[in-house]
Coordinates of C-alpha atoms and ligand atoms in Angstrom, one line a residue:
Chain F
M28 CA 276.1 175.9 202.7
G29 CA 275.6 179.3 201.1
M30 CA 272.6 181.6 200.7
T31 CA 270.4 182.6 197.8
M32 CA 270.0 186.3 196.9
T33 CA 266.8 186.4 198.8
Q34 CA 268.2 184.7 201.9
K35 CA 271.2 187.1 201.9
I36 CA 269.1 190.2 201.7
L37 CA 266.8 189.0 204.5
A38 CA 269.7 188.0 206.7
R39 CA 271.3 191.5 206.3
H40 CA 268.0 193.1 207.3
A41 CA 267.6 190.9 210.3
G42 CA 271.2 191.7 211.5
L43 CA 272.3 188.1 211.0
D44 CA 275.3 186.6 209.2
F45 CA 273.4 183.6 208.1
V46 CA 269.9 182.4 207.7
K47 CA 268.5 179.2 206.2
A48 CA 265.1 178.2 204.7
G49 CA 262.5 177.8 207.4
D50 CA 264.0 180.3 209.9
L51 CA 261.6 182.8 211.3
I52 CA 263.2 186.2 211.4
N53 CA 262.3 189.9 212.0
C54 CA 263.6 192.3 209.4
K55 CA 264.0 196.1 209.2
L56 CA 262.1 197.5 206.3
D57 CA 263.3 200.0 203.7
M58 CA 259.9 200.8 202.1
V59 CA 256.3 200.2 203.1
L60 CA 253.5 200.6 200.6
A61 CA 249.7 200.7 200.5
N62 CA 247.0 201.7 198.1
D63 CA 243.5 203.2 198.3
I64 CA 241.9 199.8 199.0
T65 CA 244.4 198.5 201.5
A66 CA 245.6 201.7 203.2
P67 CA 242.3 202.4 205.0
P68 CA 242.2 199.1 206.9
S69 CA 246.0 199.4 207.5
I70 CA 245.5 202.8 209.0
A71 CA 242.8 201.5 211.2
E72 CA 245.1 198.7 212.5
Y73 CA 248.0 201.1 212.8
K74 CA 246.0 203.4 215.0
K75 CA 245.3 200.6 217.5
I76 CA 249.0 200.4 218.2
G77 CA 249.3 204.0 219.2
R78 CA 252.9 204.8 218.0
P79 CA 254.0 207.5 215.5
V80 CA 254.9 206.5 211.9
F81 CA 258.4 204.9 212.1
D82 CA 259.8 207.0 209.2
C83 CA 257.7 209.3 207.0
T84 CA 260.2 209.0 204.2
K85 CA 259.8 205.2 204.0
V86 CA 256.1 205.0 203.6
A87 CA 254.4 205.2 200.1
L88 CA 250.7 205.7 199.8
V89 CA 249.5 205.3 196.3
P90 CA 245.8 205.7 195.5
D91 CA 245.5 203.9 192.2
H92 CA 242.8 201.2 192.3
F93 CA 239.5 203.1 192.3
I94 CA 240.8 206.5 191.4
P95 CA 239.8 209.0 190.0
N96 CA 237.1 208.1 192.5
K97 CA 234.7 205.7 190.9
D98 CA 231.9 206.2 193.4
I99 CA 231.1 207.8 196.8
K100 CA 232.4 204.9 198.9
S101 CA 235.7 204.9 197.0
A102 CA 235.9 208.7 197.4
G103 CA 235.6 208.0 201.2
L104 CA 238.5 205.5 201.0
A105 CA 240.7 207.9 199.0
K106 CA 240.0 210.7 201.6
I107 CA 241.1 208.5 204.5
V108 CA 244.4 207.9 202.7
R109 CA 244.8 211.6 201.8
D110 CA 244.0 212.8 205.3
F111 CA 246.4 210.3 206.9
A112 CA 249.2 211.3 204.5
R113 CA 248.8 214.9 205.4
E114 CA 248.5 214.4 209.1
N115 CA 251.6 212.2 209.2
N116 CA 253.7 214.1 206.7
I117 CA 254.0 211.0 204.5
Q118 CA 256.6 212.0 201.9
H119 CA 255.5 209.6 199.1
Y120 CA 251.8 210.3 198.7
Y121 CA 250.6 210.8 195.1
E122 CA 247.5 212.7 194.2
V123 CA 245.3 212.1 191.1
G124 CA 247.1 213.7 188.1
R125 CA 250.5 212.9 189.6
V126 CA 249.8 209.3 190.6
G127 CA 250.5 206.1 188.6
I128 CA 249.9 202.4 189.3
E129 CA 251.9 201.7 192.4
H130 CA 254.3 199.0 191.0
V131 CA 255.0 201.1 188.0
L132 CA 255.4 204.3 190.0
L133 CA 257.7 203.2 192.9
P134 CA 260.6 202.0 190.6
E135 CA 260.1 205.0 188.3
Q136 CA 260.4 207.4 191.3
G137 CA 263.5 205.6 192.6
L138 CA 261.8 204.5 195.8
V139 CA 262.9 200.9 195.4
A140 CA 266.5 199.8 194.7
P141 CA 268.8 196.7 194.8
G142 CA 269.2 195.0 198.1
M143 CA 266.2 196.7 199.7
V144 CA 263.4 195.0 201.7
T145 CA 260.0 196.3 200.7
I146 CA 256.6 195.2 201.8
G147 CA 253.3 196.4 200.3
A148 CA 249.7 195.7 201.1
D149 CA 249.3 194.5 197.6
S150 CA 250.2 191.1 196.3
H151 CA 252.1 192.5 193.2
T152 CA 254.6 194.2 195.5
C153 CA 256.9 191.4 194.3
T154 CA 257.5 193.5 191.1
Y155 CA 260.5 195.2 192.6
G156 CA 262.5 192.0 192.6
A157 CA 263.3 193.0 189.1
L158 CA 265.8 195.5 190.6
G159 CA 267.5 192.9 192.8
G160 CA 265.7 193.6 196.0
F161 CA 263.4 191.5 198.2
S162 CA 259.8 192.7 198.0
T163 CA 256.6 190.9 198.9
G164 CA 252.9 191.4 199.4
V165 CA 251.3 191.4 202.8
G166 CA 247.9 192.2 204.3
S167 CA 246.7 195.3 206.0
T168 CA 247.5 194.2 209.6
D169 CA 251.1 193.5 208.6
L170 CA 251.2 196.9 206.9
G171 CA 249.7 198.7 209.9
V172 CA 252.3 197.2 212.2
A173 CA 255.0 198.0 209.7
M174 CA 254.0 201.7 209.6
A175 CA 254.4 201.8 213.4
T176 CA 257.5 199.6 213.9
G177 CA 259.4 199.6 210.5
E178 CA 259.7 195.9 210.9
A179 CA 258.0 192.7 209.7
W180 CA 258.4 189.0 210.4
F181 CA 259.3 186.5 207.6
K182 CA 259.8 182.9 207.2
V183 CA 263.0 182.5 205.1
P184 CA 261.9 180.9 201.9
E185 CA 263.4 178.0 200.0
A186 CA 264.2 178.8 196.4
I187 CA 263.6 177.7 192.9
K188 CA 266.3 178.6 190.4
V189 CA 264.9 179.6 187.0
N190 CA 267.7 179.3 184.6
I191 CA 267.2 181.4 181.5
T192 CA 269.2 180.9 178.4
G193 CA 269.2 181.6 174.7
K194 CA 268.4 184.6 172.5
K195 CA 265.0 186.3 172.8
P196 CA 263.0 186.3 169.5
D197 CA 261.6 189.6 168.4
D198 CA 258.0 188.6 168.9
I199 CA 258.5 187.5 172.5
T200 CA 258.0 189.6 175.6
G201 CA 258.6 189.1 179.3
K202 CA 254.9 188.2 179.6
D203 CA 255.4 185.2 177.3
V204 CA 258.4 184.1 179.5
M205 CA 256.4 184.3 182.7
L206 CA 253.1 182.8 181.4
T207 CA 255.2 179.9 180.0
L208 CA 256.9 179.4 183.4
I209 CA 253.6 179.5 185.3
G210 CA 252.2 177.0 182.8
M211 CA 255.2 174.8 183.5
I212 CA 255.1 174.9 187.3
G213 CA 251.5 175.8 188.1
V214 CA 249.8 178.5 190.2
D215 CA 251.1 176.9 193.4
G216 CA 254.4 175.7 191.9
A217 CA 256.4 178.1 193.9
L218 CA 254.3 178.2 197.1
Y219 CA 256.2 179.6 200.1
Q220 CA 259.4 179.8 197.8
S221 CA 261.4 182.5 196.0
L222 CA 261.9 182.4 192.3
E223 CA 265.5 183.3 191.6
F224 CA 266.1 184.2 188.0
M225 CA 269.5 183.7 186.6
G226 CA 271.5 182.5 183.5
S227 CA 273.0 183.9 180.4
G228 CA 269.5 184.8 179.0
I229 CA 268.9 187.5 181.7
A230 CA 270.9 190.0 179.6
E231 CA 268.4 189.5 176.8
L232 CA 265.5 190.7 179.0
S233 CA 264.9 194.5 179.2
M234 CA 264.0 196.0 182.6
T235 CA 260.4 196.1 181.3
D236 CA 260.5 192.4 180.7
R237 CA 262.0 191.8 184.2
F238 CA 259.3 194.0 185.9
T239 CA 256.6 192.0 184.1
I240 CA 258.2 188.7 185.1
A241 CA 258.9 189.6 188.8
N242 CA 255.4 191.1 189.0
M243 CA 253.8 187.7 188.3
A244 CA 255.9 185.7 190.7
I245 CA 252.8 185.7 193.0
E246 CA 250.8 184.0 190.2
A247 CA 253.1 181.0 190.7
G248 CA 252.4 181.2 194.5
A249 CA 255.9 182.6 195.1
K250 CA 256.8 184.8 198.1
N251 CA 259.0 186.9 195.7
G252 CA 260.9 186.8 192.4
I253 CA 264.3 188.2 192.1
F254 CA 266.8 189.1 189.4
P255 CA 270.6 189.7 189.6
V256 CA 271.8 193.3 189.3
D257 CA 273.6 194.0 186.0
D258 CA 274.4 196.9 183.7
Q259 CA 270.8 197.3 182.7
T260 CA 269.7 197.5 186.3
M261 CA 272.4 200.1 187.0
Q262 CA 271.3 202.1 184.0
Y263 CA 267.7 202.1 185.2
I264 CA 268.4 203.2 188.7
K265 CA 270.9 205.9 187.6
N266 CA 269.3 209.4 188.2
R267 CA 266.4 207.8 190.0
V268 CA 267.6 206.2 193.2
T269 CA 269.2 208.7 195.7
T270 CA 269.2 206.5 198.8
P271 CA 272.0 204.0 199.6
Y272 CA 271.5 200.6 198.1
D273 CA 273.3 197.2 198.3
I274 CA 274.2 194.9 195.4
V275 CA 273.8 191.4 196.6
T276 CA 274.8 188.2 194.7
A277 CA 273.8 184.6 195.5
D278 CA 276.5 182.4 196.9
D279 CA 277.9 179.8 194.5
D280 CA 276.9 177.0 196.9
A281 CA 273.4 178.3 197.6
S282 CA 270.9 175.5 197.6
Y283 CA 267.8 175.4 195.5
R284 CA 264.9 173.1 195.9
R285 CA 264.7 172.7 192.1
V286 CA 265.9 174.1 188.9
V287 CA 263.6 175.1 186.0
S288 CA 265.1 175.9 182.6
I289 CA 263.7 178.2 180.0
N290 CA 265.4 178.6 176.6
L291 CA 264.2 181.9 175.2
E292 CA 264.7 180.8 171.6
E293 CA 262.1 178.1 172.0
L294 CA 259.4 180.5 173.2
K295 CA 256.2 181.4 171.3
P296 CA 253.7 184.1 172.0
V297 CA 251.2 182.6 174.5
V298 CA 247.9 183.4 176.2
A299 CA 246.6 182.1 179.6
F300 CA 243.0 180.8 179.2
P301 CA 240.4 181.4 181.8
H302 CA 240.3 181.0 184.8
L303 CA 243.8 180.4 185.9
P304 CA 247.2 182.0 184.8
E305 CA 248.6 178.4 184.5
N306 CA 246.3 177.6 181.5
T307 CA 249.0 178.7 179.1
K308 CA 248.5 177.9 175.3
V309 CA 250.6 179.0 172.3
V310 CA 248.8 181.4 170.1
G311 CA 247.8 179.6 166.9
T312 CA 247.4 176.2 168.5
F313 CA 243.6 176.7 169.1
G314 CA 240.7 177.6 167.0
D315 CA 239.3 181.2 166.5
I316 CA 238.3 182.9 169.7
K317 CA 236.3 186.0 169.0
I318 CA 236.8 188.8 171.6
D319 CA 234.8 191.8 172.8
Q320 CA 237.4 193.8 174.6
V321 CA 241.2 194.3 174.9
V322 CA 242.9 196.0 177.8
I323 CA 246.6 197.1 177.6
G324 CA 248.0 198.4 180.8
S325 CA 248.3 197.5 184.5
C326 CA 251.3 197.0 186.8
T327 CA 252.3 194.1 184.6
N328 CA 252.3 195.7 181.2
G329 CA 251.7 199.4 181.5
R330 CA 255.2 200.7 180.8
I331 CA 256.5 202.7 177.9
E332 CA 258.1 199.7 176.2
D333 CA 254.7 197.9 176.4
L334 CA 253.0 200.9 174.7
K335 CA 255.7 201.1 172.1
I336 CA 255.1 197.4 171.2
A337 CA 251.4 197.9 171.0
A338 CA 251.7 201.1 168.9
S339 CA 254.1 199.4 166.5
I340 CA 251.5 196.8 165.8
M341 CA 248.5 199.1 165.7
Q342 CA 250.1 201.8 163.5
G343 CA 248.2 202.0 160.2
H344 CA 245.5 199.6 161.4
T345 CA 242.1 200.1 163.0
I346 CA 240.6 198.3 166.0
H347 CA 238.2 195.6 164.9
P348 CA 234.6 197.0 164.8
D349 CA 233.4 194.5 167.4
V350 CA 236.2 195.2 169.9
R351 CA 236.5 197.9 172.6
C352 CA 240.2 198.6 173.1
I353 CA 241.2 200.3 176.4
I354 CA 244.8 201.5 176.8
I355 CA 246.1 202.7 180.2
P356 CA 249.6 204.1 180.7
G357 CA 251.0 203.0 184.0
S358 CA 252.1 206.5 185.1
Q359 CA 251.8 210.2 184.1
K360 CA 255.4 210.1 183.0
I361 CA 254.7 207.2 180.7
Y362 CA 251.5 208.9 179.4
M363 CA 253.6 212.0 178.6
E364 CA 256.3 210.0 176.9
A365 CA 253.8 208.0 174.9
M366 CA 252.3 211.3 173.8
E367 CA 255.7 212.7 172.8
K368 CA 256.6 209.6 170.9
G369 CA 253.3 209.6 169.0
Y370 CA 251.9 206.3 170.5
I371 CA 248.8 208.0 171.9
K372 CA 248.0 209.4 168.5
I373 CA 248.3 206.0 167.0
F374 CA 246.0 204.5 169.6
I375 CA 243.3 207.1 169.2
E376 CA 243.5 207.1 165.4
S377 CA 243.1 203.3 165.5
G378 CA 239.9 203.7 167.6
A379 CA 241.2 202.8 171.1
A380 CA 240.2 204.6 174.3
V381 CA 243.1 206.0 176.3
S382 CA 242.8 206.6 180.1
T383 CA 244.6 208.4 182.8
P384 CA 246.7 205.9 184.9
T385 CA 244.5 203.6 187.1
C386 CA 244.1 200.0 187.9
G387 CA 240.5 200.3 186.8
P388 CA 239.5 197.2 184.8
C389 CA 242.4 195.0 186.0
L390 CA 240.6 194.1 189.2
G391 CA 237.1 194.7 187.8
G392 CA 236.9 198.1 189.5
Y393 CA 235.7 200.3 186.7
M394 CA 236.7 201.6 183.2
G395 CA 236.0 198.5 181.3
I396 CA 233.8 196.0 183.2
L397 CA 232.8 192.9 181.3
A398 CA 229.2 191.7 180.8
A399 CA 228.1 188.1 181.1
G400 CA 229.5 186.0 178.3
E401 CA 232.0 188.6 177.1
K402 CA 235.7 187.8 176.4
C403 CA 238.6 190.0 176.9
V404 CA 242.3 189.8 176.0
S405 CA 244.2 191.6 178.7
T406 CA 247.8 192.4 179.5
T407 CA 247.0 192.2 183.2
N408 CA 248.0 189.4 185.5
R409 CA 244.9 187.5 186.8
N410 CA 242.1 185.8 184.9
F411 CA 240.2 184.4 187.9
R412 CA 236.5 183.9 187.6
G413 CA 234.8 187.3 187.7
R414 CA 238.1 189.2 188.0
M415 CA 237.1 191.8 185.4
G416 CA 233.4 191.8 185.8
H417 CA 230.5 189.3 185.5
V418 CA 231.3 185.8 186.8
D419 CA 230.4 184.5 183.4
S420 CA 232.9 186.7 181.5
E421 CA 236.3 185.5 180.4
V422 CA 239.8 187.0 180.6
Y423 CA 242.7 185.8 178.4
L424 CA 246.1 187.0 179.7
A425 CA 248.7 188.0 177.1
G426 CA 251.6 190.2 176.3
P427 CA 251.1 193.6 174.7
Q428 CA 252.0 192.3 171.2
V429 CA 249.3 189.6 171.3
A430 CA 246.8 192.1 172.8
A431 CA 247.4 194.7 170.1
A432 CA 247.1 192.1 167.3
S433 CA 243.9 190.7 168.9
A434 CA 242.4 194.1 169.1
I435 CA 242.9 194.6 165.3
L436 CA 241.7 191.2 164.2
G437 CA 238.8 190.8 166.7
K438 CA 240.1 187.4 167.8
I439 CA 243.1 186.1 169.8
A440 CA 245.9 186.5 167.3
A441 CA 249.7 186.5 167.0
P442 CA 251.4 189.8 165.9
K443 CA 252.6 188.2 162.7
E444 CA 249.0 187.8 161.6
V445 CA 248.5 191.5 161.4
Y446 CA 251.0 192.3 158.7
Chain D
M8 CA 240.0 175.7 222.2
K9 CA 237.5 173.2 220.8
I10 CA 235.1 173.8 217.9
E11 CA 232.3 171.7 216.4
G12 CA 230.7 172.6 213.1
K13 CA 229.3 171.8 209.7
V14 CA 231.5 171.8 206.6
W15 CA 231.2 174.2 203.7
R16 CA 233.4 172.5 201.1
Y17 CA 235.2 174.3 198.3
G18 CA 237.8 173.1 195.7
D19 CA 241.4 173.9 194.7
N20 CA 242.8 177.4 194.1
I21 CA 239.9 179.3 195.8
D22 CA 241.2 182.8 195.1
T23 CA 240.5 186.0 197.0
D24 CA 238.5 187.5 194.1
V25 CA 236.0 184.7 194.7
I26 CA 236.1 185.0 198.5
I27 CA 235.3 188.7 198.2
P28 CA 235.0 190.2 194.7
A29 CA 236.7 193.6 194.1
R30 CA 233.4 195.3 193.4
Y31 CA 232.7 195.1 197.2
L32 CA 236.2 196.4 198.2
N33 CA 234.9 200.0 198.5
S34 CA 234.1 199.1 202.1
F35 CA 236.1 197.4 204.8
D36 CA 233.2 196.9 207.2
P37 CA 233.4 193.2 208.3
Q38 CA 229.7 192.6 208.3
E39 CA 229.2 194.2 204.9
L40 CA 232.1 192.1 203.5
A41 CA 230.6 189.0 205.0
S42 CA 227.3 189.7 203.3
H43 CA 229.1 189.2 199.9
C44 CA 231.4 186.4 200.9
M45 CA 231.8 183.6 198.3
V46 CA 228.9 185.0 196.3
D47 CA 230.4 184.4 192.9
I48 CA 230.7 180.6 193.4
D49 CA 228.1 180.0 196.1
E50 CA 225.2 182.3 196.4
T51 CA 223.8 180.3 199.4
F52 CA 226.8 180.7 201.7
S53 CA 226.3 184.2 203.0
H54 CA 222.6 183.5 203.7
E55 CA 222.8 180.0 205.2
V56 CA 226.2 179.9 207.0
Q57 CA 225.8 179.4 210.8
T58 CA 228.2 180.7 213.4
G59 CA 230.6 177.9 214.1
D60 CA 230.5 176.3 210.6
I61 CA 233.8 175.3 209.2
M62 CA 235.2 176.2 205.8
V63 CA 237.2 173.5 204.0
G64 CA 239.2 174.0 200.7
G65 CA 241.6 172.1 198.5
K66 CA 245.1 173.2 197.6
N67 CA 246.4 176.8 197.4
F68 CA 243.4 178.2 199.3
G69 CA 243.3 182.0 199.2
C70 CA 245.6 182.6 196.2
G71 CA 245.6 185.9 194.4
S72 CA 245.4 189.4 195.9
S73 CA 246.7 190.4 199.3
R74 CA 243.3 191.8 200.4
E75 CA 242.9 191.2 204.1
H76 CA 239.2 191.7 203.3
A77 CA 239.1 188.0 202.4
P78 CA 239.9 186.4 205.8
I79 CA 238.0 189.2 207.4
A80 CA 234.9 188.4 205.3
I81 CA 235.2 184.7 206.2
K82 CA 235.7 185.4 209.9
A83 CA 232.8 187.9 210.1
S84 CA 230.6 185.2 208.5
G85 CA 231.0 183.3 211.7
I86 CA 233.6 180.7 210.5
P87 CA 236.0 180.0 213.4
V88 CA 238.7 178.0 211.4
I89 CA 239.6 177.1 207.8
I90 CA 241.0 173.8 206.8
A91 CA 242.7 173.2 203.5
A92 CA 245.3 171.0 201.7
S93 CA 247.5 174.1 201.5
F94 CA 247.2 177.8 201.7
A95 CA 248.5 180.6 199.6
R96 CA 251.1 182.4 201.7
I97 CA 249.7 185.9 202.0
F98 CA 246.3 184.6 202.9
Y99 CA 247.9 182.3 205.5
R100 CA 249.7 185.2 207.0
N101 CA 246.7 187.5 206.9
S102 CA 244.5 184.9 208.6
I103 CA 246.9 184.5 211.5
N104 CA 247.2 188.3 211.7
V105 CA 243.5 188.8 212.0
G106 CA 243.1 185.9 214.5
L107 CA 241.4 183.4 212.1
P108 CA 243.1 180.0 212.6
V109 CA 244.0 178.0 209.6
L110 CA 244.9 174.3 209.5
E111 CA 246.9 172.6 206.7
I112 CA 246.3 168.8 206.3
G113 CA 247.4 168.0 202.8
S114 CA 245.6 165.4 200.8
D115 CA 243.6 164.2 203.8
V116 CA 241.3 167.0 203.0
E117 CA 239.8 164.9 200.2
K118 CA 238.1 162.8 202.9
I119 CA 236.0 165.8 204.1
K120 CA 232.8 166.5 202.2
A121 CA 230.2 169.2 202.4
G122 CA 227.9 168.8 205.3
H123 CA 230.2 166.6 207.4
I124 CA 230.4 167.5 211.0
L125 CA 234.0 168.2 212.3
R126 CA 235.2 168.4 215.9
I127 CA 238.5 170.4 216.2
D128 CA 240.9 170.8 219.0
L129 CA 242.7 173.9 217.8
T130 CA 245.5 173.8 220.4
A131 CA 246.4 170.2 219.4
G132 CA 245.6 170.7 215.7
C133 CA 243.5 167.6 215.9
I134 CA 240.5 167.2 213.6
E135 CA 237.8 164.5 214.1
N136 CA 235.3 163.9 211.4
S137 CA 232.2 162.9 213.4
T138 CA 230.3 161.9 210.2
T139 CA 233.0 159.4 209.0
G140 CA 235.0 158.7 212.1
D141 CA 238.3 159.8 210.5
I142 CA 240.9 161.6 212.6
F143 CA 243.4 164.0 211.1
Q144 CA 246.4 165.8 212.5
A145 CA 247.4 169.3 211.2
A146 CA 250.9 170.6 211.4
P147 CA 251.4 172.8 214.5
L148 CA 252.0 176.5 214.0
P149 CA 255.7 177.3 214.0
G150 CA 257.6 179.3 216.6
F151 CA 256.3 182.7 217.6
I152 CA 253.4 182.4 215.1
Q153 CA 251.8 180.4 218.0
D154 CA 252.3 183.4 220.2
I155 CA 250.6 185.7 217.6
A156 CA 247.7 183.2 217.4
R157 CA 247.4 183.0 221.2
A158 CA 247.4 186.8 221.5
G159 CA 244.4 186.9 219.1
G160 CA 246.3 188.5 216.2
L161 CA 249.3 190.5 215.3
I162 CA 248.1 193.9 216.7
E163 CA 247.5 192.4 220.1
Y164 CA 250.8 190.6 220.0
V165 CA 252.7 193.8 219.1
K166 CA 250.9 195.7 221.9
E167 CA 251.8 193.0 224.4
K168 CA 255.5 193.2 223.4
K169 CA 255.6 196.9 223.8
Ligands
SF4_501 S1 247.1 196.9 188.0 FE1 245.9 195.2 188.7 S2 247.3 193.8 189.6 FE2 248.4 195.7 189.4 S3 248.1 196.7 191.4 FE3 246.5 197.4 190.1 S4 244.8 196.0 190.5 FE4 246.6 195.1 191.3

């Protein structure tokens, strides 16, 4: 019996020739990540162990959730992270003005690569599976231990094979692919398992699409999501990744618990209704839903291609008078590129607010909190009760094309309704 | 270790945003987190929970963010163990790491209602519902996870191994 991509990467990092689902193993880590919310408790746990940081080039500390500091307490958290980074000579610490949203920033900076094992004290650490590595979210204690030892324990996961075929229609994004998949298998459909994406349709998906898809593996309960490495991956890591990496392929006789098939040609733009990402509905199959706010950004959809899609729809239109539209580039680099390409001008001319990179409204932190009864279309990844503000507010998850169209029309809308 | 306590019953897919909303994450003080625990779906919990009470949920308990603040908030509320049909994996891992035992019992969980009194033998994974007389058996913790639990959490375990 062979191994899946995930199993093979884990085996190599555990120094083993073979592992099978269910094995408990200890792995060496290539990158360890925490943010301004999770690093302070991680640091507190780390200090209890009393060892030096295992490798100051393999720790990334990214203050992105409540920064620029939203209040005095958050300023205190950010300071704990900053002081720790300085004291321990952490090489990948990013200050306000240079920081981006962690899962946008790490790939952009070349800190994650094919075949690597990464853990982060943030559930969306699974994003880096888009590059063909194993990455998963953990808590602060695991992270504190990892900073001291450079290791973590894992239970080798079973796998679900997601077979993607067909040609991707123009109005479909990675978000539609993933929301459709979560709608099919449910928010616990991949619990304790890896989602292994493969098939002829992978070539149709841009790196942005793949990051979006891998990012939301956790929304299906998965341990990780992973894509094969192809020309597009190599093009992406070229000039970014300077450390050694390892291209891993699944064995032909690897075993999968189940196979789920998605034909890209059949997909339609979708939204996930409150209060679970599995409540997927095709745009146009429900009555008018008036909205109060639109958020375009986050580790799911804050990349340049997302902003390009939004700008192409918003160009020459104005945001609906009843809607506040907030657009947040995922990193400074993306912000700059969006400016150079004229997207920022389009956003501001259409009446949108553009912010410096931050998680902000995605987790109901700040920069766009919802009042009771308000509805928001958001390109983020979670629509749990109260996620973006008051417990009686509602979040509808969508791709950037649906979000942009909805901002213009003041109701949940498909891009084709704008023209 | 034996535990006896009253049940606080919640449903399926209880997410970490509900257990401890992000607006309170500007602190990681356990008592402060406990004072806001579950507030968005149950305002009574943080006021009325008694030390030793038991939290019971449905499937996929603890889904969502990796915030360890969630099991810490529950533990600091005085809850010594959580029982659910199934747990989201990061939450499961975090709970073990912070020394909060979790027991998975599948669909048997449907026979446990709010206010029931449970008696639990943690070492054996045996749960007795004193209110109804039902007895349930949870799957034992695998391999060295038992050692982590016995040490009282991952930090203690790593220190012991040093
Ligand atoms: S953008 Fe949202 S989901 Fe992503 S890391 Fe920030 S808070 Fe988490």
